[in-house]
Amino acid sequence: MAKIVILTGAGISAESGIRTFRAEDGLWEEHRIEDVATPEGFAADPGLVHHFYNARRAAAAAAEPNAAHRALADLESDGRHAVLVVTQNVDDLHERGGSQNIIHMHGTLNGALCAACDHRWPAPAVMHRTDLCPACRAPATRPDIVWFSEMPYQMDEIWTALRAADLFVSIGTSGNVYPAAGFVQDAVRAGVPTLELNLDPSSGSRWFDEARHGPATEIVPAWVREMLA
Ligand code: APR
């Protein structure tokens, strides 16, 4: 059974109506990364950070998985390939699209995390800076999102799967944020074939054996059809 590791980024959810980060109208044009996506930003103004992620959570809840999310679920459920989706996205559109084997390396909007004791619990729709941790009662509730300067989740598991893969596919990511941006080079070093599916060439495009460019809802289902033919 061929083992396929698929890295996804904001581009796969763009056609579901979720804003990407680095487009001209992207989230980082309107917000400073330092203010809303770092531990220092949270310490300085937790209310602002909660406001930002409450809006992201509401947008994700209002969105529906698209044909690209569903195609990856079809590839997995078909059973001929062992599929692992490693997503940088904090929305739950892969889950709702039917994928089961998913790693949220940058965390999830559906999670709450206590900055004081590391306890985790399901996030309410709206989080406030005065929310208490249900375990230690500290008013240190934060979204369970991996911020800049923090270590992404399940990295050992990801690198192990990457090195053992028969194919690495990168979908809808600009290739600007490490360690995910380096997965293609890790795959190349391990002798794993690589494929990029993205609207435009990513920063690491030249590393891929093959790159196909277009909207995810077209090029991902087309690739999955080939895999299942
Ligand atoms: N189909 C396919 N690709 C698309 C589409 C689409 N419809 N729309 C946009 N893209 C591509 C863009 O061309 C771009 O290369 O998706 C990519 C999105 O890039 P970013 O906005 O940089 O998002 P991402 O790569 O996921 O960002 C990585 O940065 O800020 C952090 O933690 C955040 O997880 C995020 C990380």
Short mmCIF file of C-alpha atoms and ligand atoms in Angstrom, two decimals:
data_model
loop_
_atom_site.label_atom_id
_atom_site.label_comp_id
_atom_site.label_asym_id
_atom_site.label_seq_id
_atom_site.Cartn_x
_atom_site.Cartn_y
_atom_site.Cartn_z
CA MET A 1 0.00 0.00 0.00
CA ALA A 2 1.55 3.30 -1.09
CA LYS A 3 2.08 5.76 1.76
CA ILE A 4 1.16 9.34 0.85
CA VAL A 5 1.93 12.31 3.10
CA ILE A 6 -0.04 15.40 2.12
CA LEU A 7 0.82 18.84 3.51
CA THR A 8 -1.97 21.39 3.22
CA GLY A 9 -2.11 25.15 3.77
CA ALA A 10 -4.58 28.01 3.57
CA GLY A 11 -4.96 27.67 -0.21
CA ILE A 12 -6.98 24.46 0.11
CA SER A 13 -9.63 26.29 2.17
CA ALA A 14 -9.59 29.51 0.10
CA GLU A 15 -12.44 28.39 -2.17
CA SER A 16 -14.49 27.59 0.94
CA GLY A 17 -14.33 31.30 1.70
CA ILE A 18 -11.57 31.26 4.31
CA ARG A 19 -8.98 33.99 3.87
CA THR A 20 -5.37 33.04 3.28
CA PHE A 21 -2.51 34.83 5.04
CA ARG A 22 -0.18 36.21 2.39
CA ALA A 23 -2.47 37.22 -0.48
CA GLU A 24 -2.96 40.92 -1.26
CA ASP A 25 -6.21 40.79 0.70
CA GLY A 26 -4.76 38.22 3.14
CA LEU A 27 -4.97 38.29 6.93
CA TRP A 28 -1.40 39.52 7.36
CA GLU A 29 -2.18 42.66 5.35
CA GLU A 30 -4.69 43.69 8.00
CA HIS A 31 -3.11 42.38 11.20
CA ARG A 32 0.42 42.42 12.55
CA ILE A 33 1.74 38.91 13.13
CA GLU A 34 3.50 40.17 16.29
CA ASP A 35 0.18 41.39 17.73
CA VAL A 36 -2.06 38.39 17.09
CA ALA A 37 0.11 35.35 16.47
CA THR A 38 2.89 35.36 19.04
CA PRO A 39 3.02 34.55 22.79
CA GLU A 40 4.27 38.12 23.36
CA GLY A 41 1.26 39.56 21.53
CA PHE A 42 -1.07 37.47 23.68
CA ALA A 43 0.65 38.58 26.88
CA ALA A 44 0.41 42.23 25.80
CA ASP A 45 -3.25 42.19 24.74
CA PRO A 46 -5.13 38.89 25.22
CA GLY A 47 -8.45 40.55 24.36
CA LEU A 48 -7.21 41.55 20.89
CA VAL A 49 -5.86 38.04 20.24
CA HIS A 50 -9.14 36.41 21.32
CA HIS A 51 -11.06 38.85 19.11
CA PHE A 52 -8.89 37.81 16.12
CA TYR A 53 -9.32 34.06 16.68
CA ASN A 54 -13.03 34.37 17.57
CA ALA A 55 -13.48 35.86 14.09
CA ARG A 56 -11.42 33.05 12.51
CA ARG A 57 -13.50 30.46 14.43
CA ALA A 58 -16.77 32.03 13.25
CA ALA A 59 -15.54 32.10 9.63
CA ALA A 60 -14.51 28.44 9.80
CA ALA A 61 -17.83 27.42 11.34
CA ALA A 62 -19.70 29.19 8.54
CA ALA A 63 -17.59 27.55 5.80
CA GLU A 64 -18.14 24.21 4.12
CA PRO A 65 -15.49 21.76 2.90
CA ASN A 66 -14.88 22.05 -0.84
CA ALA A 67 -14.14 19.56 -3.61
CA ALA A 68 -10.42 19.48 -2.72
CA HIS A 69 -11.04 18.51 0.92
CA ARG A 70 -13.54 15.87 -0.22
CA ALA A 71 -11.17 14.47 -2.85
CA LEU A 72 -8.47 13.88 -0.21
CA ALA A 73 -11.07 12.08 1.93
CA ASP A 74 -11.99 9.92 -1.08
CA LEU A 75 -8.32 9.06 -1.63
CA GLU A 76 -8.08 7.89 1.99
CA SER A 77 -11.40 6.02 2.17
CA ASP A 78 -10.72 4.17 -1.09
CA GLY A 79 -8.28 2.10 0.97
CA ARG A 80 -5.59 1.52 -1.65
CA HIS A 81 -3.30 4.19 -0.24
CA ALA A 82 -2.27 5.00 3.32
CA VAL A 83 -2.98 8.74 3.46
CA LEU A 84 -1.79 11.14 6.15
CA VAL A 85 -2.95 14.75 5.91
CA VAL A 86 -0.61 17.13 7.75
CA THR A 87 -2.35 20.47 7.79
CA GLN A 88 -1.12 23.91 8.76
CA ASN A 89 -4.76 25.01 8.77
CA VAL A 90 -6.57 25.62 12.02
CA ASP A 91 -10.03 25.14 10.47
CA ASP A 92 -11.73 21.73 10.60
CA LEU A 93 -12.64 21.44 6.92
CA HIS A 94 -10.53 18.29 6.40
CA GLU A 95 -12.42 16.53 9.19
CA ARG A 96 -15.77 17.74 7.94
CA GLY A 97 -14.77 16.76 4.39
CA GLY A 98 -14.32 13.19 5.60
CA SER A 99 -10.56 12.81 6.17
CA GLN A 100 -9.69 10.76 9.24
CA ASN A 101 -5.91 10.58 9.49
CA ILE A 102 -5.04 14.23 10.13
CA ILE A 103 -2.33 16.05 12.04
CA HIS A 104 -3.06 19.71 12.88
CA MET A 105 0.55 20.83 13.18
CA HIS A 106 -0.44 24.47 13.88
CA GLY A 107 -3.25 23.60 16.32
CA THR A 108 -6.97 24.08 15.93
CA LEU A 109 -9.58 26.79 16.42
CA ASN A 110 -11.76 24.17 18.12
CA GLY A 111 -9.30 23.83 20.98
CA ALA A 112 -8.62 25.86 24.11
CA LEU A 113 -5.31 25.67 25.95
CA CYS A 114 -4.34 26.94 29.40
CA ALA A 115 -1.17 29.05 29.15
CA ALA A 116 -0.56 28.38 32.86
CA CYS A 117 -0.94 24.57 33.16
CA ASP A 118 -1.18 23.29 29.52
CA HIS A 119 -4.61 21.75 30.09
CA ARG A 120 -6.61 21.40 26.83
CA TRP A 121 -10.37 21.41 26.32
CA PRO A 122 -12.88 22.09 23.50
CA ALA A 123 -13.04 25.80 22.68
CA PRO A 124 -16.35 27.63 23.04
CA ALA A 125 -17.50 29.60 19.96
CA VAL A 126 -16.37 32.82 21.63
CA MET A 127 -13.41 33.01 24.01
CA HIS A 128 -12.73 35.88 26.46
CA ARG A 129 -9.56 36.94 28.21
CA THR A 130 -11.28 36.40 31.58
CA ASP A 131 -12.16 32.73 30.84
CA LEU A 132 -10.84 30.44 33.55
CA CYS A 133 -9.01 27.18 32.92
CA PRO A 134 -11.37 24.38 34.04
CA ALA A 135 -8.40 22.49 35.55
CA CYS A 136 -6.31 25.09 37.43
CA ARG A 137 -8.75 28.06 37.47
CA ALA A 138 -6.10 30.47 36.12
CA PRO A 139 -7.46 33.22 33.83
CA ALA A 140 -4.95 32.09 31.20
CA THR A 141 -7.18 30.61 28.50
CA ARG A 142 -5.74 30.87 25.00
CA PRO A 143 -6.67 29.35 21.65
CA ASP A 144 -4.87 26.04 21.00
CA ILE A 145 -3.03 27.60 18.07
CA VAL A 146 0.71 27.28 17.47
CA TRP A 147 2.06 30.81 17.28
CA PHE A 148 5.27 32.11 15.73
CA SER A 149 8.28 31.02 17.82
CA GLU A 150 6.34 28.03 19.20
CA MET A 151 7.05 24.42 18.22
CA PRO A 152 4.45 22.88 15.89
CA TYR A 153 2.70 19.76 17.13
CA GLN A 154 3.58 16.11 16.43
CA MET A 155 6.81 16.90 14.58
CA ASP A 156 8.44 13.51 15.35
CA GLU A 157 5.42 11.73 13.94
CA ILE A 158 5.42 13.94 10.84
CA TRP A 159 9.13 13.50 10.09
CA THR A 160 8.88 9.73 10.60
CA ALA A 161 5.94 9.53 8.20
CA LEU A 162 7.68 11.81 5.70
CA ARG A 163 10.85 9.73 5.57
CA ALA A 164 8.85 6.52 5.12
CA ALA A 165 6.52 7.95 2.46
CA ASP A 166 6.22 6.83 -1.15
CA LEU A 167 4.96 10.27 -2.18
CA PHE A 168 4.90 13.76 -0.64
CA VAL A 169 2.27 16.20 -1.89
CA SER A 170 2.06 19.87 -0.90
CA ILE A 171 -1.26 21.64 -1.49
CA GLY A 172 -2.17 25.31 -1.12
CA THR A 173 0.76 26.59 0.87
CA SER A 174 3.13 29.44 -0.01
CA GLY A 175 6.14 27.71 1.55
CA ASN A 176 7.10 30.62 3.79
CA VAL A 177 6.76 29.13 7.27
CA TYR A 178 9.16 26.53 8.63
CA PRO A 179 9.29 23.70 9.50
CA ALA A 180 6.44 22.91 7.04
CA ALA A 181 8.19 24.83 4.25
CA GLY A 182 11.15 22.47 4.63
CA PHE A 183 9.19 19.23 4.28
CA VAL A 184 9.82 19.12 0.55
CA GLN A 185 13.60 19.23 1.11
CA ASP A 186 13.31 16.59 3.85
CA ALA A 187 11.38 14.41 1.39
CA VAL A 188 13.92 14.96 -1.40
CA ARG A 189 16.79 14.01 0.93
CA ALA A 190 14.93 10.82 1.89
CA GLY A 191 14.42 9.96 -1.79
CA VAL A 192 10.65 10.50 -1.64
CA PRO A 193 8.99 11.74 -4.87
CA THR A 194 7.35 15.15 -4.48
CA LEU A 195 4.39 16.93 -6.08
CA GLU A 196 3.17 20.51 -5.62
CA LEU A 197 -0.47 21.45 -6.21
CA ASN A 198 -0.91 25.21 -5.77
CA LEU A 199 -2.44 28.25 -7.38
CA ASP A 200 1.00 29.79 -8.00
CA PRO A 201 4.53 28.42 -7.68
CA SER A 202 5.40 28.40 -3.95
CA SER A 203 8.72 29.62 -2.52
CA GLY A 204 10.03 26.07 -2.63
CA SER A 205 8.55 25.17 -6.01
CA ARG A 206 11.90 24.30 -7.58
CA TRP A 207 12.39 21.49 -5.08
CA PHE A 208 9.39 19.53 -6.33
CA ASP A 209 9.70 16.79 -8.94
CA GLU A 210 6.43 17.98 -10.40
CA ALA A 211 4.27 21.07 -9.91
CA ARG A 212 0.74 21.69 -11.13
CA HIS A 213 -0.77 25.12 -10.79
CA GLY A 214 -4.45 26.04 -10.58
CA PRO A 215 -7.33 26.31 -8.12
CA ALA A 216 -7.37 23.52 -5.54
CA THR A 217 -10.98 22.55 -6.30
CA GLU A 218 -9.89 21.69 -9.85
CA ILE A 219 -6.36 20.33 -9.59
CA VAL A 220 -6.76 18.28 -6.39
CA PRO A 221 -9.80 16.25 -7.56
CA ALA A 222 -8.08 15.76 -10.95
CA TRP A 223 -4.95 14.39 -9.25
CA VAL A 224 -7.03 12.12 -6.99
CA ARG A 225 -8.91 10.78 -10.03
CA GLU A 226 -5.54 9.84 -11.55
CA MET A 227 -4.45 8.14 -8.34
CA LEU A 228 -7.66 6.10 -8.22
CA ALA A 229 -7.88 5.29 -11.93
N1 APR B 1 -6.14 26.88 -4.74
C1 APR B 1 -4.86 26.52 -4.52
N2 APR B 1 -3.95 27.31 -3.93
C2 APR B 1 -4.37 28.52 -3.55
C3 APR B 1 -5.69 28.98 -3.74
C4 APR B 1 -6.59 28.09 -4.37
N3 APR B 1 -7.86 28.44 -4.62
N4 APR B 1 -5.79 30.25 -3.26
C5 APR B 1 -4.57 30.56 -2.79
N5 APR B 1 -3.71 29.53 -2.96
C6 APR B 1 -2.30 29.46 -2.61
C7 APR B 1 -1.56 30.77 -2.74
O1 APR B 1 -1.05 30.90 -4.06
C8 APR B 1 -0.46 30.62 -1.70
O2 APR B 1 0.69 30.03 -2.28
O3 APR B 1 -2.24 29.12 -1.24
C9 APR B 1 -1.06 29.66 -0.67
C10 APR B 1 -1.45 30.32 0.65
O4 APR B 1 -0.31 30.83 1.27
P1 APR B 1 -0.34 31.53 2.70
O5 APR B 1 -1.40 32.55 2.73
O6 APR B 1 1.04 31.93 3.01
O7 APR B 1 -0.85 30.34 3.67
P2 APR B 1 0.01 29.12 4.29
O8 APR B 1 1.09 28.71 3.37
O9 APR B 1 -0.97 28.10 4.72
O10 APR B 1 0.65 29.82 5.56
C11 APR B 1 1.44 29.04 6.42
O11 APR B 1 1.60 30.86 7.93
O12 APR B 1 0.80 32.63 9.17
C12 APR B 1 1.07 31.32 9.17
O13 APR B 1 0.32 29.81 10.72
C13 APR B 1 -0.08 30.41 9.52
O14 APR B 1 -0.43 28.11 8.87
C14 APR B 1 -0.12 29.41 8.39
C15 APR B 1 1.27 29.49 7.83
#
